[in-house]
Amino acid sequence: MSRYLAITGGVGGAKLALGLTHLLPADELAFVVNTGDDFEHLGLHVSPDLDTLMYTLSGLSNPDTGWGRVHESWNFIDTLRTLGGEDWFNLGDRDLAVHVLRTAMLRAGQPLDAVTRHLYTTLGVAHAAWPMSNDRVATEVVTADGRLAFQHYFVRERCAPRVTHIEFAGAADARVQPEVLAWLGAADLAGVVICPSNPFLSVDPLLALPALRSALAACHAPVVAVSPIVGGEAIKGPTAKIMAELGLPLDAGAVAAHYAGLIDGFIVDACDAALVERIAHADLAVIAAPSVMRTLDDRINLAHTALEFLGTF
Ligand code: FO1
């Protein structure tokens, strides 16, 4: 048996994650998920990236947004609005049940990984998805308008403020989910995939955990990342805007450079084939392949490409 670990954040990462689950059974594939986006809102513990992956893998994701649940209704948030409550973060009625239950279980003393396992299992997800840590790590976006908690930057301010830098409060002391370190050190680990999530907002929180970063750097199996930048633009979300604000060149090469020392392989989109030779070097193999995931077949094909690529090292 060979095992694979996939690192994922939000919507883009979940799409490739779904493709991977179509190719690998639950005992051969597990996920480690960003929790830097987690926050306490209206008294509830919300874990957006864990939920995006959960809804995606259980076939319940909202196809229009990529986050939240399909066939959602909005009575709660509409009523909250009429009462003058905070309505900038859209909590759907069905989704709300997840946040209420997670919060209750956490308050009763269960750790986040156990709560996550319960939710995923009851929704029929067989593959393990571990929060990167049970300890609180909070992504904070330092902007020209001041420091903002992640969801305030991302949803309330619609990523408008200019980003100066990004911090991960609590990361230095957070304990990494032990199963993640066990998989990274396992003799039968065949590869690690860094999904095409935002490198700065969604993957960096995991890499900010010192033990996770060093385990990934020391991992004996190959690590490949898929570029979220295609043709100089982000498929979705603010990646390109943030790269411009951080003074980075707007192409896939800047993402590969960001992961330097951690990855052995890098997948750029077929339309960026001209970048392959420029990005590749003695320690980094680069391939170009279709990477825009509109359909389930696109997701499975990209997953297949990533696994085949891992097999070449
Ligand atoms: N994203 C939005 O752009 N607007 C929302 O109102 C919103 C609500 C929301 C509720 C639950 C949830 O699990 C995710 C939600 N998201 C929303 C997505 C979330 O902010 C982002 O997907 C991630 O945090 C970035 O990866």
mmCIF file of C-alpha atoms and ligand atoms in Angstrom:
data_model
loop_
_atom_site.group_PDB
_atom_site.id
_atom_site.type_symbol
_atom_site.label_atom_id
_atom_site.label_comp_id
_atom_site.label_asym_id
_atom_site.label_seq_id
_atom_site.Cartn_x
_atom_site.Cartn_y
_atom_site.Cartn_z
ATOM 1 C CA MET A 1 0.000 0.000 0.000
ATOM 2 C CA SER A 2 1.152 3.577 -0.702
ATOM 3 C CA ARG A 3 -0.141 6.571 1.138
ATOM 4 C CA TYR A 4 -0.663 10.155 -0.005
ATOM 5 C CA LEU A 5 -1.243 13.323 1.977
ATOM 6 C CA ALA A 6 -2.897 16.381 0.458
ATOM 7 C CA ILE A 7 -2.600 19.879 1.904
ATOM 8 C CA THR A 8 -5.642 22.009 1.238
ATOM 9 C CA GLY A 9 -7.338 25.271 2.107
ATOM 10 C CA GLY A 10 -10.513 26.650 0.582
ATOM 11 C CA VAL A 11 -12.542 26.208 -2.580
ATOM 12 C CA GLY A 12 -9.742 25.639 -5.160
ATOM 13 C CA GLY A 13 -8.020 23.054 -2.997
ATOM 14 C CA ALA A 14 -11.260 21.181 -2.305
ATOM 15 C CA LYS A 15 -11.836 20.688 -6.037
ATOM 16 C CA LEU A 16 -8.563 18.798 -6.475
ATOM 17 C CA ALA A 17 -9.183 17.004 -3.175
ATOM 18 C CA LEU A 18 -12.432 15.647 -4.613
ATOM 19 C CA GLY A 19 -10.577 14.436 -7.713
ATOM 20 C CA LEU A 20 -8.036 12.651 -5.522
ATOM 21 C CA THR A 21 -10.772 10.834 -3.572
ATOM 22 C CA HIS A 22 -12.021 9.372 -6.865
ATOM 23 C CA LEU A 23 -8.602 7.765 -7.425
ATOM 24 C CA LEU A 24 -7.469 6.757 -3.940
ATOM 25 C CA PRO A 25 -9.332 4.875 -1.184
ATOM 26 C CA ALA A 26 -9.597 6.192 2.357
ATOM 27 C CA ASP A 27 -6.679 4.165 3.699
ATOM 28 C CA GLU A 28 -4.349 5.635 1.050
ATOM 29 C CA LEU A 29 -5.296 9.319 1.117
ATOM 30 C CA ALA A 30 -5.748 11.843 3.894
ATOM 31 C CA PHE A 31 -6.058 15.607 4.050
ATOM 32 C CA VAL A 32 -4.608 18.242 6.312
ATOM 33 C CA VAL A 33 -6.677 21.390 6.275
ATOM 34 C CA ASN A 34 -6.069 25.063 7.005
ATOM 35 C CA THR A 35 -7.762 26.334 10.161
ATOM 36 C CA GLY A 36 -6.247 29.825 10.100
ATOM 37 C CA ASP A 37 -9.582 31.075 8.694
ATOM 38 C CA ASP A 38 -11.507 29.747 11.703
ATOM 39 C CA PHE A 39 -13.199 32.337 13.823
ATOM 40 C CA GLU A 40 -15.760 32.889 16.511
ATOM 41 C CA HIS A 41 -18.810 34.572 15.037
ATOM 42 C CA LEU A 42 -22.123 35.231 16.803
ATOM 43 C CA GLY A 43 -20.884 32.933 19.547
ATOM 44 C CA LEU A 44 -20.242 30.088 17.087
ATOM 45 C CA HIS A 45 -16.979 28.404 16.089
ATOM 46 C CA VAL A 46 -16.834 28.548 12.283
ATOM 47 C CA SER A 47 -14.228 26.457 10.401
ATOM 48 C CA PRO A 48 -14.754 27.508 6.775
ATOM 49 C CA ASP A 49 -12.030 25.444 5.079
ATOM 50 C CA LEU A 50 -12.863 22.252 7.004
ATOM 51 C CA ASP A 51 -16.505 22.758 6.018
ATOM 52 C CA THR A 52 -15.752 23.549 2.377
ATOM 53 C CA LEU A 53 -13.837 20.260 2.106
ATOM 54 C CA MET A 54 -16.554 18.382 4.039
ATOM 55 C CA TYR A 55 -19.375 19.634 1.815
ATOM 56 C CA THR A 56 -17.305 19.056 -1.329
ATOM 57 C CA LEU A 57 -16.385 15.472 -0.452
ATOM 58 C CA SER A 58 -19.923 14.636 0.701
ATOM 59 C CA GLY A 59 -21.499 16.023 -2.489
ATOM 60 C CA LEU A 60 -23.285 18.747 -0.515
ATOM 61 C CA SER A 61 -21.324 21.827 -1.594
ATOM 62 C CA ASN A 62 -23.039 24.827 -3.080
ATOM 63 C CA PRO A 63 -22.040 24.780 -6.769
ATOM 64 C CA ASP A 64 -22.512 28.546 -7.158
ATOM 65 C CA THR A 65 -20.288 29.705 -4.289
ATOM 66 C CA GLY A 66 -18.001 26.687 -3.678
ATOM 67 C CA TRP A 67 -18.517 27.256 0.085
ATOM 68 C CA GLY A 68 -21.590 26.501 2.161
ATOM 69 C CA ARG A 69 -24.310 23.965 1.413
ATOM 70 C CA VAL A 70 -26.367 23.186 -1.641
ATOM 71 C CA HIS A 71 -30.167 23.738 -1.409
ATOM 72 C CA GLU A 72 -29.562 26.271 1.322
ATOM 73 C CA SER A 73 -32.167 28.623 2.793
ATOM 74 C CA TRP A 74 -31.372 31.913 4.519
ATOM 75 C CA ASN A 75 -34.130 32.502 7.083
ATOM 76 C CA PHE A 76 -31.687 32.855 9.961
ATOM 77 C CA ILE A 77 -29.447 35.500 8.383
ATOM 78 C CA ASP A 78 -32.425 37.389 6.901
ATOM 79 C CA THR A 79 -34.105 37.482 10.305
ATOM 80 C CA LEU A 80 -30.849 38.499 11.993
ATOM 81 C CA ARG A 81 -30.597 41.394 9.524
ATOM 82 C CA THR A 82 -34.097 42.623 10.373
ATOM 83 C CA LEU A 83 -33.095 42.551 14.050
ATOM 84 C CA GLY A 84 -30.026 44.689 13.361
ATOM 85 C CA GLY A 85 -27.535 41.840 13.913
ATOM 86 C CA GLU A 86 -24.224 41.353 12.112
ATOM 87 C CA ASP A 87 -25.150 39.993 8.710
ATOM 88 C CA TRP A 88 -21.962 40.324 6.649
ATOM 89 C CA PHE A 89 -21.030 36.642 7.021
ATOM 90 C CA ASN A 90 -23.684 34.562 5.323
ATOM 91 C CA LEU A 91 -24.617 31.621 7.497
ATOM 92 C CA GLY A 92 -27.203 29.473 5.777
ATOM 93 C CA ASP A 93 -29.864 27.660 7.804
ATOM 94 C CA ARG A 94 -28.548 24.158 7.127
ATOM 95 C CA ASP A 95 -24.914 25.232 7.470
ATOM 96 C CA LEU A 96 -25.795 26.822 10.800
ATOM 97 C CA ALA A 97 -26.523 23.396 12.288
ATOM 98 C CA VAL A 98 -22.870 22.427 11.684
ATOM 99 C CA HIS A 99 -21.572 25.518 13.480
ATOM 100 C CA VAL A 100 -23.974 25.059 16.407
ATOM 101 C CA LEU A 101 -23.021 21.395 16.838
ATOM 102 C CA ARG A 102 -19.269 22.050 16.431
ATOM 103 C CA THR A 103 -19.447 24.824 19.024
ATOM 104 C CA ALA A 104 -21.391 22.682 21.477
ATOM 105 C CA MET A 105 -18.977 19.752 21.094
ATOM 106 C CA LEU A 106 -15.936 22.035 21.526
ATOM 107 C CA ARG A 107 -17.508 23.619 24.619
ATOM 108 C CA ALA A 108 -18.147 20.141 25.989
ATOM 109 C CA GLY A 109 -14.406 19.560 25.810
ATOM 110 C CA GLN A 110 -13.983 17.628 22.555
ATOM 111 C CA PRO A 111 -10.976 18.624 20.430
ATOM 112 C CA LEU A 112 -11.481 20.018 16.914
ATOM 113 C CA ASP A 113 -10.161 16.858 15.197
ATOM 114 C CA ALA A 114 -12.729 14.681 17.003
ATOM 115 C CA VAL A 115 -15.536 17.105 16.184
ATOM 116 C CA THR A 116 -14.387 17.174 12.541
ATOM 117 C CA ARG A 117 -14.282 13.373 12.379
ATOM 118 C CA HIS A 118 -17.829 13.191 13.755
ATOM 119 C CA LEU A 119 -19.169 15.713 11.232
ATOM 120 C CA TYR A 120 -17.382 14.180 8.235
ATOM 121 C CA THR A 121 -18.398 10.649 9.184
ATOM 122 C CA THR A 122 -22.058 11.511 9.679
ATOM 123 C CA LEU A 123 -22.078 13.204 6.261
ATOM 124 C CA GLY A 124 -20.608 10.063 4.711
ATOM 125 C CA VAL A 125 -17.007 11.171 4.068
ATOM 126 C CA ALA A 126 -14.696 8.172 4.345
ATOM 127 C CA HIS A 127 -11.340 9.951 3.941
ATOM 128 C CA ALA A 128 -9.633 11.453 6.974
ATOM 129 C CA ALA A 129 -9.383 15.230 7.066
ATOM 130 C CA TRP A 130 -7.391 16.615 9.939
ATOM 131 C CA PRO A 131 -7.414 20.215 11.071
ATOM 132 C CA MET A 132 -3.765 21.292 10.933
ATOM 133 C CA SER A 133 -3.915 21.756 14.702
ATOM 134 C CA ASN A 134 -6.410 21.521 17.545
ATOM 135 C CA ASP A 135 -4.832 24.697 18.890
ATOM 136 C CA ARG A 136 -6.070 28.065 17.763
ATOM 137 C CA VAL A 137 -4.114 29.683 14.928
ATOM 138 C CA ALA A 138 -5.598 32.892 13.537
ATOM 139 C CA THR A 139 -4.670 34.383 10.188
ATOM 140 C CA GLU A 140 -4.403 38.147 10.481
ATOM 141 C CA VAL A 141 -4.073 40.369 7.460
ATOM 142 C CA VAL A 142 -2.046 43.508 8.053
ATOM 143 C CA THR A 143 -3.301 46.108 5.590
ATOM 144 C CA ALA A 144 -2.863 49.780 4.759
ATOM 145 C CA ASP A 145 -6.117 50.274 6.763
ATOM 146 C CA GLY A 146 -4.866 48.348 9.800
ATOM 147 C CA ARG A 147 -4.817 44.773 11.049
ATOM 148 C CA LEU A 148 -7.849 42.663 10.162
ATOM 149 C CA ALA A 149 -8.934 39.213 11.301
ATOM 150 C CA PHE A 150 -9.053 36.966 8.245
ATOM 151 C CA GLN A 151 -12.810 36.837 7.645
ATOM 152 C CA HIS A 152 -13.116 40.582 8.265
ATOM 153 C CA TYR A 153 -10.562 41.120 5.503
ATOM 154 C CA PHE A 154 -11.874 38.405 3.196
ATOM 155 C CA VAL A 155 -15.647 38.659 3.484
ATOM 156 C CA ARG A 156 -16.575 41.872 5.303
ATOM 157 C CA GLU A 157 -14.040 44.075 3.490
ATOM 158 C CA ARG A 158 -14.124 41.936 0.280
ATOM 159 C CA CYS A 159 -10.313 41.855 0.188
ATOM 160 C CA ALA A 160 -10.300 45.577 -0.706
ATOM 161 C CA PRO A 161 -7.631 46.885 1.752
ATOM 162 C CA ARG A 162 -4.057 46.763 0.445
ATOM 163 C CA VAL A 163 -2.146 43.912 2.093
ATOM 164 C CA THR A 164 1.220 44.714 3.665
ATOM 165 C CA HIS A 165 1.848 41.335 5.209
ATOM 166 C CA ILE A 166 0.064 38.358 6.724
ATOM 167 C CA GLU A 167 0.549 36.899 10.201
ATOM 168 C CA PHE A 168 -0.539 33.649 11.825
ATOM 169 C CA ALA A 169 -1.181 34.305 15.502
ATOM 170 C CA GLY A 170 -0.536 31.253 17.652
ATOM 171 C CA ALA A 171 1.281 29.293 14.918
ATOM 172 C CA ALA A 172 4.668 29.204 16.652
ATOM 173 C CA ASP A 173 3.255 27.297 19.637
ATOM 174 C CA ALA A 174 0.430 25.325 18.016
ATOM 175 C CA ARG A 175 0.798 21.540 18.122
ATOM 176 C CA VAL A 176 0.509 19.897 14.742
ATOM 177 C CA GLN A 177 -2.130 17.183 14.397
ATOM 178 C CA PRO A 178 -0.054 14.079 15.274
ATOM 179 C CA GLU A 179 -1.473 11.912 12.437
ATOM 180 C CA VAL A 180 -0.153 14.456 9.934
ATOM 181 C CA LEU A 181 3.389 14.127 11.248
ATOM 182 C CA ALA A 182 2.974 10.329 11.349
ATOM 183 C CA TRP A 183 1.906 10.236 7.682
ATOM 184 C CA LEU A 184 4.743 12.556 6.639
ATOM 185 C CA GLY A 185 7.217 10.231 8.344
ATOM 186 C CA ALA A 186 5.623 6.953 7.232
ATOM 187 C CA ALA A 187 7.800 4.571 5.203
ATOM 188 C CA ASP A 188 4.932 3.941 2.761
ATOM 189 C CA LEU A 189 4.227 7.632 2.090
ATOM 190 C CA ALA A 190 4.318 7.899 -1.719
ATOM 191 C CA GLY A 191 3.766 11.618 -2.075
ATOM 192 C CA VAL A 192 2.329 14.894 -0.881
ATOM 193 C CA VAL A 193 0.141 17.183 -2.967
ATOM 194 C CA ILE A 194 -0.175 20.880 -2.177
ATOM 195 C CA CYS A 195 -3.564 21.701 -3.687
ATOM 196 C CA PRO A 196 -4.100 24.927 -5.672
ATOM 197 C CA SER A 197 -5.273 26.929 -2.674
ATOM 198 C CA ASN A 198 -4.132 30.495 -2.090
ATOM 199 C CA PRO A 199 -0.445 30.060 -1.085
ATOM 200 C CA PHE A 200 -0.409 33.158 1.129
ATOM 201 C CA LEU A 201 -3.790 32.899 2.849
ATOM 202 C CA SER A 202 -4.633 29.195 2.780
ATOM 203 C CA VAL A 203 -1.376 27.201 2.652
ATOM 204 C CA ASP A 204 0.969 29.505 4.563
ATOM 205 C CA PRO A 205 -0.947 29.022 7.852
ATOM 206 C CA LEU A 206 0.031 25.325 7.713
ATOM 207 C CA LEU A 207 3.605 26.147 6.763
ATOM 208 C CA ALA A 208 3.729 28.589 9.694
ATOM 209 C CA LEU A 209 3.525 25.605 12.067
ATOM 210 C CA PRO A 210 7.239 24.952 12.624
ATOM 211 C CA ALA A 211 6.887 21.165 13.056
ATOM 212 C CA LEU A 212 4.732 20.818 9.941
ATOM 213 C CA ARG A 213 7.063 22.906 7.808
ATOM 214 C CA SER A 214 10.144 20.969 8.901
ATOM 215 C CA ALA A 215 8.382 17.593 8.501
ATOM 216 C CA LEU A 216 7.413 18.576 4.962
ATOM 217 C CA ALA A 217 10.928 19.776 4.156
ATOM 218 C CA ALA A 218 12.421 16.565 5.554
ATOM 219 C CA CYS A 219 9.805 14.256 4.025
ATOM 220 C CA HIS A 220 11.377 11.379 2.076
ATOM 221 C CA ALA A 221 8.491 11.229 -0.412
ATOM 222 C CA PRO A 222 8.130 13.747 -3.244
ATOM 223 C CA VAL A 223 6.029 16.865 -2.703
ATOM 224 C CA VAL A 224 4.263 18.489 -5.643
ATOM 225 C CA ALA A 225 2.263 21.704 -5.734
ATOM 226 C CA VAL A 226 -0.337 22.801 -8.267
ATOM 227 C CA SER A 227 -0.223 26.446 -9.275
ATOM 228 C CA PRO A 228 -3.343 28.468 -8.437
ATOM 229 C CA ILE A 229 -2.071 31.122 -10.872
ATOM 230 C CA VAL A 230 -3.014 30.424 -14.479
ATOM 231 C CA GLY A 231 -1.985 32.747 -17.283
ATOM 232 C CA GLY A 232 -0.987 35.426 -14.784
ATOM 233 C CA GLU A 233 -4.391 35.404 -13.072
ATOM 234 C CA ALA A 234 -5.896 33.653 -10.088
ATOM 235 C CA ILE A 235 -8.598 31.125 -10.949
ATOM 236 C CA LYS A 236 -10.689 32.503 -8.101
ATOM 237 C CA GLY A 237 -10.261 34.871 -5.189
ATOM 238 C CA PRO A 238 -7.673 37.454 -4.290
ATOM 239 C CA THR A 239 -4.398 35.565 -4.897
ATOM 240 C CA ALA A 240 -3.313 37.751 -7.834
ATOM 241 C CA LYS A 241 -4.291 40.975 -6.045
ATOM 242 C CA ILE A 242 -2.336 39.969 -2.930
ATOM 243 C CA MET A 243 0.719 38.967 -4.971
ATOM 244 C CA ALA A 244 0.698 42.380 -6.673
ATOM 245 C CA GLU A 245 0.384 44.113 -3.288
ATOM 246 C CA LEU A 246 3.244 42.042 -1.868
ATOM 247 C CA GLY A 247 5.367 43.117 -4.845
ATOM 248 C CA LEU A 248 5.572 39.628 -6.365
ATOM 249 C CA PRO A 249 5.584 38.971 -10.098
ATOM 250 C CA LEU A 250 2.162 37.786 -11.245
ATOM 251 C CA ASP A 251 2.939 34.364 -12.570
ATOM 252 C CA ALA A 252 3.152 30.728 -11.549
ATOM 253 C CA GLY A 253 6.937 31.058 -11.110
ATOM 254 C CA ALA A 254 6.417 33.278 -8.063
ATOM 255 C CA VAL A 255 4.288 30.555 -6.460
ATOM 256 C CA ALA A 256 6.990 27.934 -7.143
ATOM 257 C CA ALA A 257 9.565 30.273 -5.597
ATOM 258 C CA HIS A 258 7.296 30.731 -2.568
ATOM 259 C CA TYR A 259 7.394 26.952 -1.982
ATOM 260 C CA ALA A 260 11.169 26.710 -2.533
ATOM 261 C CA GLY A 261 12.826 24.110 -0.319
ATOM 262 C CA LEU A 262 9.540 22.281 0.226
ATOM 263 C CA ILE A 263 8.487 21.025 -3.203
ATOM 264 C CA ASP A 264 10.124 18.651 -5.654
ATOM 265 C CA GLY A 265 7.616 19.167 -8.424
ATOM 266 C CA PHE A 266 5.336 21.928 -9.678
ATOM 267 C CA ILE A 267 2.371 21.766 -12.043
ATOM 268 C CA VAL A 268 1.542 24.826 -14.117
ATOM 269 C CA ASP A 269 -1.460 25.097 -16.379
ATOM 270 C CA ALA A 270 -1.141 23.999 -20.001
ATOM 271 C CA CYS A 271 -1.470 27.645 -21.053
ATOM 272 C CA ASP A 272 1.703 28.405 -19.070
ATOM 273 C CA ALA A 273 3.768 25.715 -20.807
ATOM 274 C CA ALA A 274 6.227 28.423 -21.890
ATOM 275 C CA LEU A 275 7.115 28.934 -18.182
ATOM 276 C CA VAL A 276 8.180 25.321 -17.597
ATOM 277 C CA GLU A 277 11.810 25.718 -18.603
ATOM 278 C CA ARG A 278 12.147 29.027 -16.800
ATOM 279 C CA ILE A 279 10.809 27.685 -13.489
ATOM 280 C CA ALA A 280 12.484 24.240 -13.533
ATOM 281 C CA HIS A 281 15.922 23.798 -11.968
ATOM 282 C CA ALA A 282 18.085 20.993 -10.631
ATOM 283 C CA ASP A 283 15.865 20.536 -7.541
ATOM 284 C CA LEU A 284 12.497 21.261 -9.117
ATOM 285 C CA ALA A 285 10.746 19.358 -11.893
ATOM 286 C CA VAL A 286 7.957 21.272 -13.622
ATOM 287 C CA ILE A 287 5.207 20.030 -15.929
ATOM 288 C CA ALA A 288 2.355 21.781 -17.721
ATOM 289 C CA ALA A 289 -1.111 20.206 -17.726
ATOM 290 C CA PRO A 290 -4.751 21.338 -17.877
ATOM 291 C CA SER A 291 -5.474 22.594 -14.358
ATOM 292 C CA VAL A 292 -8.678 24.621 -14.564
ATOM 293 C CA MET A 293 -11.289 22.474 -12.803
ATOM 294 C CA ARG A 294 -14.783 23.201 -14.118
ATOM 295 C CA THR A 295 -16.162 19.660 -14.172
ATOM 296 C CA LEU A 296 -15.717 16.548 -12.067
ATOM 297 C CA ASP A 297 -13.705 15.037 -14.918
ATOM 298 C CA ASP A 298 -11.347 18.056 -14.799
ATOM 299 C CA ARG A 299 -10.846 17.380 -11.071
ATOM 300 C CA ILE A 300 -10.156 13.704 -11.578
ATOM 301 C CA ASN A 301 -7.838 14.360 -14.537
ATOM 302 C CA LEU A 302 -5.764 16.864 -12.573
ATOM 303 C CA ALA A 303 -5.614 14.441 -9.633
ATOM 304 C CA HIS A 304 -4.406 11.770 -12.042
ATOM 305 C CA THR A 305 -1.732 14.128 -13.399
ATOM 306 C CA ALA A 306 -0.528 14.923 -9.874
ATOM 307 C CA LEU A 307 -0.323 11.238 -8.863
ATOM 308 C CA GLU A 308 1.432 10.277 -12.096
ATOM 309 C CA PHE A 309 3.886 13.151 -11.601
ATOM 310 C CA LEU A 310 4.592 11.955 -8.043
ATOM 311 C CA GLY A 311 5.379 8.537 -9.505
ATOM 312 C CA THR A 312 8.198 9.984 -11.625
ATOM 313 C CA PHE A 313 10.466 10.959 -8.734
HETATM 314 N N1 FO1 B 1 -17.395 33.651 1.766
HETATM 315 C C1 FO1 B 1 -17.875 34.801 1.293
HETATM 316 O O1 FO1 B 1 -17.285 35.383 0.374
HETATM 317 N N2 FO1 B 1 -18.999 35.380 1.846
HETATM 318 C C2 FO1 B 1 -19.681 34.776 2.863
HETATM 319 O O2 FO1 B 1 -20.676 35.338 3.330
HETATM 320 C C3 FO1 B 1 -19.199 33.515 3.342
HETATM 321 C C4 FO1 B 1 -19.871 32.805 4.339
HETATM 322 C C5 FO1 B 1 -19.394 31.532 4.710
HETATM 323 C C6 FO1 B 1 -20.089 30.768 5.654
HETATM 324 C C7 FO1 B 1 -19.637 29.529 6.020
HETATM 325 C C8 FO1 B 1 -18.459 29.025 5.446
HETATM 326 O O3 FO1 B 1 -18.021 27.805 5.798
HETATM 327 C C9 FO1 B 1 -17.756 29.760 4.516
HETATM 328 C C10 FO1 B 1 -18.217 31.015 4.137
HETATM 329 N N3 FO1 B 1 -17.543 31.786 3.193
HETATM 330 C C11 FO1 B 1 -18.034 32.989 2.755
HETATM 331 C C12 FO1 B 1 -16.305 31.286 2.603
HETATM 332 C C13 FO1 B 1 -15.056 31.588 3.426
HETATM 333 O O4 FO1 B 1 -14.974 32.874 3.908
HETATM 334 C C14 FO1 B 1 -13.831 31.324 2.547
HETATM 335 O O5 FO1 B 1 -14.068 30.255 1.694
HETATM 336 C C15 FO1 B 1 -12.618 30.877 3.235
HETATM 337 O O6 FO1 B 1 -12.448 31.225 4.539
HETATM 338 C C16 FO1 B 1 -11.385 31.150 2.362
HETATM 339 O O7 FO1 B 1 -10.837 29.936 2.076
#
